[in-house]
Amino acid sequence: MSISLRSQILPDMPKVILQIVALVALVGCISACNDKTGARNADADANAQDAANLADASVDGDASVQTALVDAGTDDTAMPSISNEELSLRMRHLLEAIAQNNADLANDVLFPRDAYLTAKDSTDPSKAWDKRVAGAFRTAIERTHAHTKGAPMAKFVSFELGKTITQIRPKKKDFKLPLWRVKHSNLTFTIDGKTHHLHIAEMVSWRGNWYVLRLR
C-alpha cells in the first residue's frame, strides 16, 4: 500500500469505529426495549390471569355459601332462627293440642324420636324418648288442658323464644351432640279476651328447628 493511500484511510478510521459503536448501541437499545415491552406484556397477562382467578374464587365462594345454606337442613347441630313463621305455626298447633286435649295435634313441635335416638347418650334411648319425652309431653298437655278454664276457646296471640340460648356440652347420659337449648319460652294466648301465658320449660334444636323437649 502506498503512503498516499494509507494516509487517506487512517484519518477515516475513527469515523468508521464510531459508526460501528453507534450501530451496536442502537441494536442493543432495540433489543432492550423489546425485552421491556415483552416483560410488561407478560406482567399484564399475569395480572389479567390473577384477576380472572380472583373472580372465579369469588364466584366459588358465593356458591359455597349458597351450598352451606342449602345443606343447613341436614346439619344436625345447626342453630335455628330465633323467630320464624314456621315456628309460630307449630306453636299454634301446640295451643290447639291443649285446647282440644289431644297431644297428637302437636306432634310437629315435639322433639323427634329419630333425633333423640341419634343425639341422646342412653342405654335405651327409644324407651327414654317414649317415657321422658313423648309420655311426659302428653301428660303435660292433659294437665294444662285440665287446669286452663275455658281452654277450648283459647286463641293464639304470639310465641316468644326464651332469652338465653346455650349450646349443649356433650356428656354421658345427656346429649352427645352440641345441640342448642333454650329454656322459659313463652306462648301467649287469650280466652274470652283475657291474656294467658304458657311457659315452656325446655326446647332443643334439631337440624335448624326448635322442638319442645319438656313442656312443663
Coordinates of C-alpha atoms in Angstrom, one line a residue:
M1 CA 0.0 0.0 0.0
S2 CA 1.3 3.4 -0.9
I3 CA 1.9 6.1 1.6
S4 CA -0.7 8.3 0.0
L5 CA -3.5 5.6 0.2
R6 CA -2.6 4.8 3.8
S7 CA -2.8 8.4 4.7
Q8 CA -6.2 8.6 3.1
I9 CA -7.7 5.6 5.1
L10 CA -6.2 6.3 8.5
P11 CA -7.9 9.6 9.0
D12 CA -11.3 7.9 8.3
M13 CA -10.8 5.0 10.7
P14 CA -12.2 6.9 13.8
K15 CA -15.3 7.7 11.9
V16 CA -15.9 4.1 11.0
I17 CA -15.3 2.9 14.5
L18 CA -17.8 5.5 15.8
Q19 CA -20.3 4.4 13.3
I20 CA -19.9 0.7 14.4
V21 CA -20.2 1.6 18.0
A22 CA -23.3 3.6 17.3
L23 CA -24.8 0.7 15.4
V24 CA -24.1 -1.8 18.2
A25 CA -25.6 0.6 20.7
L26 CA -28.7 1.0 18.6
V27 CA -29.2 -2.7 18.2
G28 CA -28.8 -3.1 22.0
C29 CA -31.3 -0.4 22.7
I30 CA -33.8 -2.0 20.3
S31 CA -33.3 -5.4 22.0
A32 CA -33.6 -3.9 25.5
C33 CA -36.8 -2.1 24.5
N34 CA -38.2 -5.3 23.1
D35 CA -37.3 -7.1 26.3
K36 CA -39.0 -4.5 28.5
T37 CA -42.1 -4.5 26.3
G38 CA -42.3 -8.3 26.5
A39 CA -41.9 -8.1 30.2
R40 CA -44.7 -5.5 30.5
N41 CA -46.9 -7.7 28.3
A42 CA -46.1 -10.7 30.4
D43 CA -46.9 -8.8 33.6
A44 CA -50.1 -7.6 32.1
D45 CA -51.1 -11.1 31.1
A46 CA -50.2 -12.3 34.6
N47 CA -52.3 -9.6 36.2
A48 CA -55.2 -10.4 33.9
Q49 CA -55.0 -14.0 34.9
D50 CA -54.8 -13.1 38.6
A51 CA -57.9 -11.0 38.2
A52 CA -59.7 -13.9 36.4
N53 CA -58.7 -16.3 39.1
L54 CA -59.9 -13.8 41.8
A55 CA -63.2 -13.5 40.0
D56 CA -63.5 -17.3 39.8
A57 CA -62.7 -17.6 43.5
S58 CA -65.4 -15.0 44.4
V59 CA -68.0 -17.0 42.4
D60 CA -66.9 -20.2 44.0
G61 CA -67.1 -18.5 47.5
D62 CA -70.7 -17.4 46.8
A63 CA -71.5 -20.9 45.6
S64 CA -70.0 -22.4 48.8
V65 CA -72.1 -20.1 50.9
Q66 CA -75.2 -21.0 49.0
T67 CA -74.4 -24.7 49.3
A68 CA -73.9 -24.3 53.0
L69 CA -77.3 -22.6 53.3
V70 CA -78.9 -25.4 51.3
D71 CA -77.2 -28.1 53.3
A72 CA -78.1 -26.4 56.7
G73 CA -81.2 -28.6 56.7
T74 CA -79.1 -31.7 57.0
D75 CA -76.8 -30.3 59.7
D76 CA -78.0 -31.9 63.0
T77 CA -76.4 -29.2 65.1
A78 CA -77.4 -26.1 63.0
M79 CA -78.5 -23.2 65.2
P80 CA -82.2 -22.4 64.5
S81 CA -83.5 -18.9 63.8
I82 CA -84.7 -17.0 66.9
S83 CA -88.1 -16.4 65.4
N84 CA -89.8 -17.5 62.2
E85 CA -93.2 -18.1 60.7
E86 CA -92.8 -21.9 60.7
L87 CA -92.1 -22.0 64.4
S88 CA -95.1 -19.8 65.1
L89 CA -97.3 -22.1 63.1
R90 CA -96.1 -25.1 65.1
M91 CA -96.7 -23.2 68.3
R92 CA -100.3 -22.7 67.1
H93 CA -100.5 -26.5 66.8
L94 CA -99.4 -26.7 70.4
L95 CA -102.2 -24.4 71.6
E96 CA -104.7 -26.4 69.5
A97 CA -103.5 -29.6 71.2
I98 CA -104.0 -28.0 74.6
A99 CA -107.4 -26.6 73.7
Q100 CA -108.6 -30.0 72.4
N101 CA -106.7 -32.1 74.9
N102 CA -105.1 -34.0 72.0
A103 CA -101.3 -34.2 72.1
D104 CA -101.3 -35.7 68.6
L105 CA -102.2 -32.3 67.1
A106 CA -98.7 -31.1 68.2
N107 CA -96.5 -33.9 67.0
D108 CA -94.6 -31.5 64.8
V109 CA -93.5 -29.5 67.9
L110 CA -92.3 -32.4 69.9
F111 CA -88.6 -33.3 69.8
P112 CA -88.4 -36.0 67.1
R113 CA -87.9 -39.6 68.1
D114 CA -85.3 -40.3 65.5
A115 CA -83.4 -37.2 66.5
Y116 CA -83.4 -38.3 70.2
L117 CA -82.1 -41.8 69.2
T118 CA -79.3 -40.2 67.3
A119 CA -78.3 -37.4 69.8
K120 CA -79.0 -38.9 73.2
D121 CA -76.4 -40.9 75.2
S122 CA -78.6 -43.6 76.8
T123 CA -78.5 -47.4 77.1
D124 CA -82.1 -47.4 75.7
P125 CA -82.8 -44.1 74.0
S126 CA -86.0 -45.4 72.4
K127 CA -87.5 -46.3 75.8
A128 CA -86.3 -43.0 77.3
W129 CA -88.0 -41.0 74.5
D130 CA -91.3 -42.9 74.9
K131 CA -91.3 -42.1 78.7
R132 CA -89.4 -38.9 79.3
V133 CA -90.2 -37.0 76.1
A134 CA -93.4 -38.2 74.4
G135 CA -95.1 -39.6 77.6
A136 CA -94.2 -36.5 79.6
F137 CA -95.4 -34.3 76.8
R138 CA -98.8 -36.0 76.6
T139 CA -99.2 -35.8 80.3
A140 CA -98.4 -32.1 80.3
I141 CA -100.9 -31.4 77.5
E142 CA -103.6 -33.1 79.5
R143 CA -102.8 -31.3 82.8
T144 CA -102.6 -27.9 81.1
H145 CA -106.0 -28.5 79.4
A146 CA -107.5 -29.5 82.7
H147 CA -106.0 -26.5 84.6
T148 CA -106.9 -23.9 82.0
K149 CA -110.5 -22.8 82.4
G150 CA -112.1 -22.3 79.0
A151 CA -109.2 -24.0 77.2
P152 CA -111.3 -24.9 74.1
M153 CA -111.8 -21.2 73.5
A154 CA -108.1 -20.4 73.5
K155 CA -106.8 -18.1 70.7
F156 CA -103.2 -17.8 69.7
V157 CA -101.5 -14.4 70.2
S158 CA -97.8 -14.9 69.9
F159 CA -94.8 -17.0 70.8
E160 CA -91.5 -15.7 72.2
L161 CA -88.4 -17.8 72.4
G162 CA -86.5 -17.8 75.7
K163 CA -83.9 -15.1 76.0
T164 CA -80.9 -17.3 76.9
I165 CA -79.8 -19.7 74.2
T166 CA -76.9 -22.0 75.1
Q167 CA -75.1 -24.8 73.3
I168 CA -75.2 -28.2 75.0
R169 CA -71.9 -29.5 76.1
P170 CA -71.9 -33.2 75.1
K171 CA -71.5 -35.6 78.1
K172 CA -72.5 -39.0 79.3
K173 CA -76.2 -39.7 80.0
D174 CA -77.1 -36.4 78.2
F175 CA -76.9 -35.3 74.6
K176 CA -73.8 -36.4 72.8
L177 CA -74.1 -33.7 70.1
P178 CA -73.6 -30.0 70.7
L179 CA -77.3 -29.1 70.0
W180 CA -78.8 -25.8 71.1
R181 CA -81.0 -25.4 74.2
V182 CA -83.3 -22.7 75.4
K183 CA -85.5 -22.5 78.5
H184 CA -88.5 -20.5 79.6
S185 CA -90.1 -19.7 76.2
N186 CA -93.5 -18.1 76.3
L187 CA -96.7 -18.9 74.4
T188 CA -99.3 -16.1 74.8
F189 CA -103.0 -16.7 74.1
T190 CA -106.3 -15.3 75.1
I191 CA -109.5 -16.8 76.4
D192 CA -112.6 -14.6 76.3
G193 CA -110.3 -11.6 75.9
K194 CA -108.2 -12.4 78.9
T195 CA -104.5 -12.9 78.3
H196 CA -102.8 -16.2 79.4
H197 CA -99.2 -17.4 79.2
L198 CA -97.8 -20.9 78.9
H199 CA -94.1 -21.1 79.9
I200 CA -92.4 -23.9 78.0
A201 CA -89.7 -25.5 80.2
E202 CA -87.1 -26.5 77.6
M203 CA -86.7 -26.6 73.9
V204 CA -83.8 -28.2 72.0
S205 CA -82.7 -27.7 68.4
W206 CA -82.5 -30.2 65.7
R207 CA -81.4 -29.5 62.1
G208 CA -82.1 -25.8 62.3
N209 CA -85.5 -26.1 64.1
W210 CA -86.7 -25.7 67.7
Y211 CA -88.6 -28.5 69.4
V212 CA -90.2 -29.0 72.8
L213 CA -88.2 -31.4 74.9
R214 CA -90.1 -30.6 78.2
L215 CA -93.3 -28.7 78.1
R216 CA -93.8 -28.2 81.9

